[in-house]
Amino acid sequence: VQLVESGGGLVQAGGSLRLSCTYSGFSFPDWSIAWFRQAPGKEREKVACIVGHDGTTYYADSVKGRVTISNDNSKNAVYLQMNSLNPEDTATYYCAAGLGNYWPTFEDYWGMGTRVTVSA
């Protein structure tokens, strides 16, 4: 299993970014893929999750309404569209994948992360 994140960078407050997670080594319909983030000095937290079996999505309250998770099976990719970004969204964003129909856990598979910095 391999997960590779991309799309991070520096953006001004109010701007948008789309993160990509390219995956390989497993069949997405049997798995869930999620985005987590970790800001400096803080614990890793959930952002969004998509279930491969039926496309069900879950969002953290902190990003609900500003973030959309989606997948493109033809490209083996999951995307995180983030809008109305604010400095509190500054973090390293990680893609994770696990078997089943809910959020992956720390024991599952993780990418190396992509850094997002939102300037005021």
mmCIF file with all atom_site columns, C-alpha atoms in Angstrom:
data_model
loop_
_atom_site.group_PDB
_atom_site.id
_atom_site.type_symbol
_atom_site.label_atom_id
_atom_site.label_alt_id
_atom_site.label_comp_id
_atom_site.label_asym_id
_atom_site.label_entity_id
_atom_site.label_seq_id
_atom_site.pdbx_PDB_ins_code
_atom_site.Cartn_x
_atom_site.Cartn_y
_atom_site.Cartn_z
_atom_site.occupancy
_atom_site.B_iso_or_equiv
_atom_site.pdbx_formal_charge
_atom_site.auth_seq_id
_atom_site.auth_comp_id
_atom_site.auth_asym_id
_atom_site.auth_atom_id
_atom_site.pdbx_PDB_model_num
ATOM 1   C CA . VAL A 1 1   ? 0.000   0.000  0.000   1.00 0.00 ? 1   VAL A CA 1
ATOM 2   C CA . GLN A 1 2   ? 1.294   3.423  -0.917  1.00 0.00 ? 2   GLN A CA 1
ATOM 3   C CA . LEU A 1 3   ? -0.230  6.852  -0.418  1.00 0.00 ? 3   LEU A CA 1
ATOM 4   C CA . VAL A 1 4   ? 1.318   10.014 -1.823  1.00 0.00 ? 4   VAL A CA 1
ATOM 5   C CA . GLU A 1 5   ? -0.025  13.468 -1.012  1.00 0.00 ? 5   GLU A CA 1
ATOM 6   C CA . SER A 1 6   ? 0.466   16.571 -3.121  1.00 0.00 ? 6   SER A CA 1
ATOM 7   C CA . GLY A 1 7   ? -1.001  20.016 -3.609  1.00 0.00 ? 7   GLY A CA 1
ATOM 8   C CA . GLY A 1 8   ? 0.044   21.754 -0.432  1.00 0.00 ? 8   GLY A CA 1
ATOM 9   C CA . GLY A 1 9   ? 1.555   25.195 -0.390  1.00 0.00 ? 9   GLY A CA 1
ATOM 10  C CA . LEU A 1 10  ? 1.185   28.767 0.760   1.00 0.00 ? 10  LEU A CA 1
ATOM 11  C CA . VAL A 1 11  ? -2.166  30.495 0.329   1.00 0.00 ? 11  VAL A CA 1
ATOM 12  C CA . GLN A 1 12  ? -3.701  33.687 1.634   1.00 0.00 ? 12  GLN A CA 1
ATOM 13  C CA . ALA A 1 13  ? -6.630  33.649 4.025   1.00 0.00 ? 13  ALA A CA 1
ATOM 14  C CA . GLY A 1 14  ? -9.865  33.253 2.137   1.00 0.00 ? 14  GLY A CA 1
ATOM 15  C CA . GLY A 1 15  ? -8.186  31.304 -0.628  1.00 0.00 ? 15  GLY A CA 1
ATOM 16  C CA . SER A 1 16  ? -8.561  27.715 -1.799  1.00 0.00 ? 16  SER A CA 1
ATOM 17  C CA . LEU A 1 17  ? -6.397  24.662 -2.276  1.00 0.00 ? 17  LEU A CA 1
ATOM 18  C CA . ARG A 1 18  ? -6.986  21.188 -3.629  1.00 0.00 ? 18  ARG A CA 1
ATOM 19  C CA . LEU A 1 19  ? -4.941  18.403 -2.124  1.00 0.00 ? 19  LEU A CA 1
ATOM 20  C CA . SER A 1 20  ? -4.461  15.110 -3.914  1.00 0.00 ? 20  SER A CA 1
ATOM 21  C CA . CYS A 1 21  ? -3.810  11.649 -2.516  1.00 0.00 ? 21  CYS A CA 1
ATOM 22  C CA . THR A 1 22  ? -2.670  9.111  -5.073  1.00 0.00 ? 22  THR A CA 1
ATOM 23  C CA . TYR A 1 23  ? -2.969  5.543  -3.826  1.00 0.00 ? 23  TYR A CA 1
ATOM 24  C CA . SER A 1 24  ? -1.828  2.110  -4.930  1.00 0.00 ? 24  SER A CA 1
ATOM 25  C CA . GLY A 1 25  ? -1.706  -1.436 -3.648  1.00 0.00 ? 25  GLY A CA 1
ATOM 26  C CA . PHE A 1 26  ? -5.334  -1.926 -2.682  1.00 0.00 ? 26  PHE A CA 1
ATOM 27  C CA . SER A 1 27  ? -8.847  -1.934 -4.051  1.00 0.00 ? 27  SER A CA 1
ATOM 28  C CA . PHE A 1 28  ? -10.640 1.227  -3.012  1.00 0.00 ? 28  PHE A CA 1
ATOM 29  C CA . PRO A 1 29  ? -14.186 -0.230 -2.879  1.00 0.00 ? 29  PRO A CA 1
ATOM 30  C CA . ASP A 1 30  ? -13.091 -2.290 0.135   1.00 0.00 ? 30  ASP A CA 1
ATOM 31  C CA . TRP A 1 31  ? -11.379 0.581  1.932   1.00 0.00 ? 31  TRP A CA 1
ATOM 32  C CA . SER A 1 32  ? -11.892 4.039  3.319   1.00 0.00 ? 32  SER A CA 1
ATOM 33  C CA . ILE A 1 33  ? -9.549  6.939  2.670   1.00 0.00 ? 33  ILE A CA 1
ATOM 34  C CA . ALA A 1 34  ? -9.334  9.981  4.877   1.00 0.00 ? 34  ALA A CA 1
ATOM 35  C CA . TRP A 1 35  ? -7.504  13.232 5.356   1.00 0.00 ? 35  TRP A CA 1
ATOM 36  C CA . PHE A 1 36  ? -6.077  14.168 8.706   1.00 0.00 ? 36  PHE A CA 1
ATOM 37  C CA . ARG A 1 37  ? -4.028  17.192 9.692   1.00 0.00 ? 37  ARG A CA 1
ATOM 38  C CA . GLN A 1 38  ? -1.546  18.114 12.352  1.00 0.00 ? 38  GLN A CA 1
ATOM 39  C CA . ALA A 1 39  ? -0.620  21.649 13.259  1.00 0.00 ? 39  ALA A CA 1
ATOM 40  C CA . PRO A 1 40  ? 2.649   22.411 15.067  1.00 0.00 ? 40  PRO A CA 1
ATOM 41  C CA . GLY A 1 41  ? 2.341   21.536 18.730  1.00 0.00 ? 41  GLY A CA 1
ATOM 42  C CA . LYS A 1 42  ? -1.083  19.971 18.312  1.00 0.00 ? 42  LYS A CA 1
ATOM 43  C CA . GLU A 1 43  ? -2.432  16.472 17.996  1.00 0.00 ? 43  GLU A CA 1
ATOM 44  C CA . ARG A 1 44  ? -3.355  14.977 14.661  1.00 0.00 ? 44  ARG A CA 1
ATOM 45  C CA . GLU A 1 45  ? -7.039  15.493 13.915  1.00 0.00 ? 45  GLU A CA 1
ATOM 46  C CA . LYS A 1 46  ? -9.609  14.240 11.469  1.00 0.00 ? 46  LYS A CA 1
ATOM 47  C CA . VAL A 1 47  ? -10.569 16.346 8.473   1.00 0.00 ? 47  VAL A CA 1
ATOM 48  C CA . ALA A 1 48  ? -12.612 14.271 6.016   1.00 0.00 ? 48  ALA A CA 1
ATOM 49  C CA . CYS A 1 49  ? -13.216 10.644 5.104   1.00 0.00 ? 49  CYS A CA 1
ATOM 50  C CA . ILE A 1 50  ? -14.724 8.858  2.128   1.00 0.00 ? 50  ILE A CA 1
ATOM 51  C CA . VAL A 1 51  ? -15.913 5.261  2.134   1.00 0.00 ? 51  VAL A CA 1
ATOM 52  C CA . GLY A 1 52  ? -15.012 3.326  -0.998  1.00 0.00 ? 52  GLY A CA 1
ATOM 53  C CA . HIS A 1 53  ? -17.950 0.945  -0.775  1.00 0.00 ? 53  HIS A CA 1
ATOM 54  C CA . ASP A 1 54  ? -20.681 3.547  -1.223  1.00 0.00 ? 54  ASP A CA 1
ATOM 55  C CA . GLY A 1 55  ? -19.089 6.999  -1.290  1.00 0.00 ? 55  GLY A CA 1
ATOM 56  C CA . THR A 1 56  ? -20.322 8.001  2.149   1.00 0.00 ? 56  THR A CA 1
ATOM 57  C CA . THR A 1 57  ? -18.412 11.010 3.426   1.00 0.00 ? 57  THR A CA 1
ATOM 58  C CA . TYR A 1 58  ? -17.637 12.261 6.911   1.00 0.00 ? 58  TYR A CA 1
ATOM 59  C CA . TYR A 1 59  ? -16.341 15.670 7.911   1.00 0.00 ? 59  TYR A CA 1
ATOM 60  C CA . ALA A 1 60  ? -14.927 17.175 11.051  1.00 0.00 ? 60  ALA A CA 1
ATOM 61  C CA . ASP A 1 61  ? -17.081 19.970 12.465  1.00 0.00 ? 61  ASP A CA 1
ATOM 62  C CA . SER A 1 62  ? -14.180 22.397 12.119  1.00 0.00 ? 62  SER A CA 1
ATOM 63  C CA . VAL A 1 63  ? -14.163 22.105 8.314   1.00 0.00 ? 63  VAL A CA 1
ATOM 64  C CA . LYS A 1 64  ? -17.766 21.208 7.500   1.00 0.00 ? 64  LYS A CA 1
ATOM 65  C CA . GLY A 1 65  ? -19.102 23.440 4.743   1.00 0.00 ? 65  GLY A CA 1
ATOM 66  C CA . ARG A 1 66  ? -15.633 24.531 3.619   1.00 0.00 ? 66  ARG A CA 1
ATOM 67  C CA . VAL A 1 67  ? -14.120 21.220 2.579   1.00 0.00 ? 67  VAL A CA 1
ATOM 68  C CA . THR A 1 68  ? -15.134 18.525 0.111   1.00 0.00 ? 68  THR A CA 1
ATOM 69  C CA . ILE A 1 69  ? -13.594 15.089 -0.215  1.00 0.00 ? 69  ILE A CA 1
ATOM 70  C CA . SER A 1 70  ? -13.983 13.216 -3.488  1.00 0.00 ? 70  SER A CA 1
ATOM 71  C CA . ASN A 1 71  ? -12.431 10.365 -5.414  1.00 0.00 ? 71  ASN A CA 1
ATOM 72  C CA . ASP A 1 72  ? -11.526 9.576  -9.006  1.00 0.00 ? 72  ASP A CA 1
ATOM 73  C CA . ASN A 1 73  ? -11.290 5.832  -9.470  1.00 0.00 ? 73  ASN A CA 1
ATOM 74  C CA . SER A 1 74  ? -9.807  6.213  -12.947 1.00 0.00 ? 74  SER A CA 1
ATOM 75  C CA . LYS A 1 75  ? -6.809  8.021  -11.455 1.00 0.00 ? 75  LYS A CA 1
ATOM 76  C CA . ASN A 1 76  ? -6.603  6.132  -8.155  1.00 0.00 ? 76  ASN A CA 1
ATOM 77  C CA . ALA A 1 77  ? -6.846  9.443  -6.380  1.00 0.00 ? 77  ALA A CA 1
ATOM 78  C CA . VAL A 1 78  ? -8.758  11.088 -3.578  1.00 0.00 ? 78  VAL A CA 1
ATOM 79  C CA . TYR A 1 79  ? -8.997  14.857 -3.413  1.00 0.00 ? 79  TYR A CA 1
ATOM 80  C CA . LEU A 1 80  ? -9.584  17.386 -0.662  1.00 0.00 ? 80  LEU A CA 1
ATOM 81  C CA . GLN A 1 81  ? -10.970 20.673 -1.924  1.00 0.00 ? 81  GLN A CA 1
ATOM 82  C CA . MET A 1 82  ? -10.545 23.337 0.732   1.00 0.00 ? 82  MET A CA 1
ATOM 83  C CA . ASN A 1 83  ? -12.189 26.743 0.462   1.00 0.00 ? 83  ASN A CA 1
ATOM 84  C CA . SER A 1 84  ? -12.338 29.829 2.660   1.00 0.00 ? 84  SER A CA 1
ATOM 85  C CA . LEU A 1 85  ? -9.056  28.886 4.250   1.00 0.00 ? 85  LEU A CA 1
ATOM 86  C CA . ASN A 1 86  ? -7.970  30.636 7.426   1.00 0.00 ? 86  ASN A CA 1
ATOM 87  C CA . PRO A 1 87  ? -4.700  30.606 9.386   1.00 0.00 ? 87  PRO A CA 1
ATOM 88  C CA . GLU A 1 88  ? -6.105  27.942 11.719  1.00 0.00 ? 88  GLU A CA 1
ATOM 89  C CA . ASP A 1 89  ? -6.048  25.549 8.753   1.00 0.00 ? 89  ASP A CA 1
ATOM 90  C CA . THR A 1 90  ? -2.262  25.725 8.668   1.00 0.00 ? 90  THR A CA 1
ATOM 91  C CA . ALA A 1 91  ? -0.984  22.180 9.184   1.00 0.00 ? 91  ALA A CA 1
ATOM 92  C CA . THR A 1 92  ? 0.574   19.180 7.568   1.00 0.00 ? 92  THR A CA 1
ATOM 93  C CA . TYR A 1 93  ? -2.173  17.222 5.858   1.00 0.00 ? 93  TYR A CA 1
ATOM 94  C CA . TYR A 1 94  ? -1.965  13.453 5.757   1.00 0.00 ? 94  TYR A CA 1
ATOM 95  C CA . CYS A 1 95  ? -3.784  10.909 3.667   1.00 0.00 ? 95  CYS A CA 1
ATOM 96  C CA . ALA A 1 96  ? -4.634  7.607  5.349   1.00 0.00 ? 96  ALA A CA 1
ATOM 97  C CA . ALA A 1 97  ? -6.322  4.421  4.180   1.00 0.00 ? 97  ALA A CA 1
ATOM 98  C CA . GLY A 1 98  ? -7.804  1.435  5.953   1.00 0.00 ? 98  GLY A CA 1
ATOM 99  C CA . LEU A 1 99  ? -10.096 -1.515 5.372   1.00 0.00 ? 99  LEU A CA 1
ATOM 100 C CA . GLY A 1 100 ? -13.699 -0.944 6.207   1.00 0.00 ? 100 GLY A CA 1
ATOM 101 C CA . ASN A 1 101 ? -16.324 1.751  6.212   1.00 0.00 ? 101 ASN A CA 1
ATOM 102 C CA . TYR A 1 102 ? -15.029 4.352  8.645   1.00 0.00 ? 102 TYR A CA 1
ATOM 103 C CA . TRP A 1 103 ? -12.059 6.519  9.566   1.00 0.00 ? 103 TRP A CA 1
ATOM 104 C CA . PRO A 1 104 ? -8.654  4.853  9.243   1.00 0.00 ? 104 PRO A CA 1
ATOM 105 C CA . THR A 1 105 ? -6.664  4.513  12.439  1.00 0.00 ? 105 THR A CA 1
ATOM 106 C CA . PHE A 1 106 ? -3.032  5.045  13.342  1.00 0.00 ? 106 PHE A CA 1
ATOM 107 C CA . GLU A 1 107 ? -2.477  1.328  12.721  1.00 0.00 ? 107 GLU A CA 1
ATOM 108 C CA . ASP A 1 108 ? -3.513  1.679  9.086   1.00 0.00 ? 108 ASP A CA 1
ATOM 109 C CA . TYR A 1 109 ? -1.581  3.118  6.133   1.00 0.00 ? 109 TYR A CA 1
ATOM 110 C CA . TRP A 1 110 ? -0.400  6.707  5.993   1.00 0.00 ? 110 TRP A CA 1
ATOM 111 C CA . GLY A 1 111 ? 1.289   9.002  3.536   1.00 0.00 ? 111 GLY A CA 1
ATOM 112 C CA . MET A 1 112 ? 4.150   11.345 4.344   1.00 0.00 ? 112 MET A CA 1
ATOM 113 C CA . GLY A 1 113 ? 1.991   14.462 4.334   1.00 0.00 ? 113 GLY A CA 1
ATOM 114 C CA . THR A 1 114 ? 1.832   17.756 2.478   1.00 0.00 ? 114 THR A CA 1
ATOM 115 C CA . ARG A 1 115 ? 2.258   21.105 4.151   1.00 0.00 ? 115 ARG A CA 1
ATOM 116 C CA . VAL A 1 116 ? -0.429  23.792 3.970   1.00 0.00 ? 116 VAL A CA 1
ATOM 117 C CA . THR A 1 117 ? 0.297   27.293 5.194   1.00 0.00 ? 117 THR A CA 1
ATOM 118 C CA . VAL A 1 118 ? -2.406  29.948 5.294   1.00 0.00 ? 118 VAL A CA 1
ATOM 119 C CA . SER A 1 119 ? -1.219  33.509 5.741   1.00 0.00 ? 119 SER A CA 1
ATOM 120 C CA . ALA A 1 120 ? -3.379  36.155 7.394   1.00 0.00 ? 120 ALA A CA 1
#
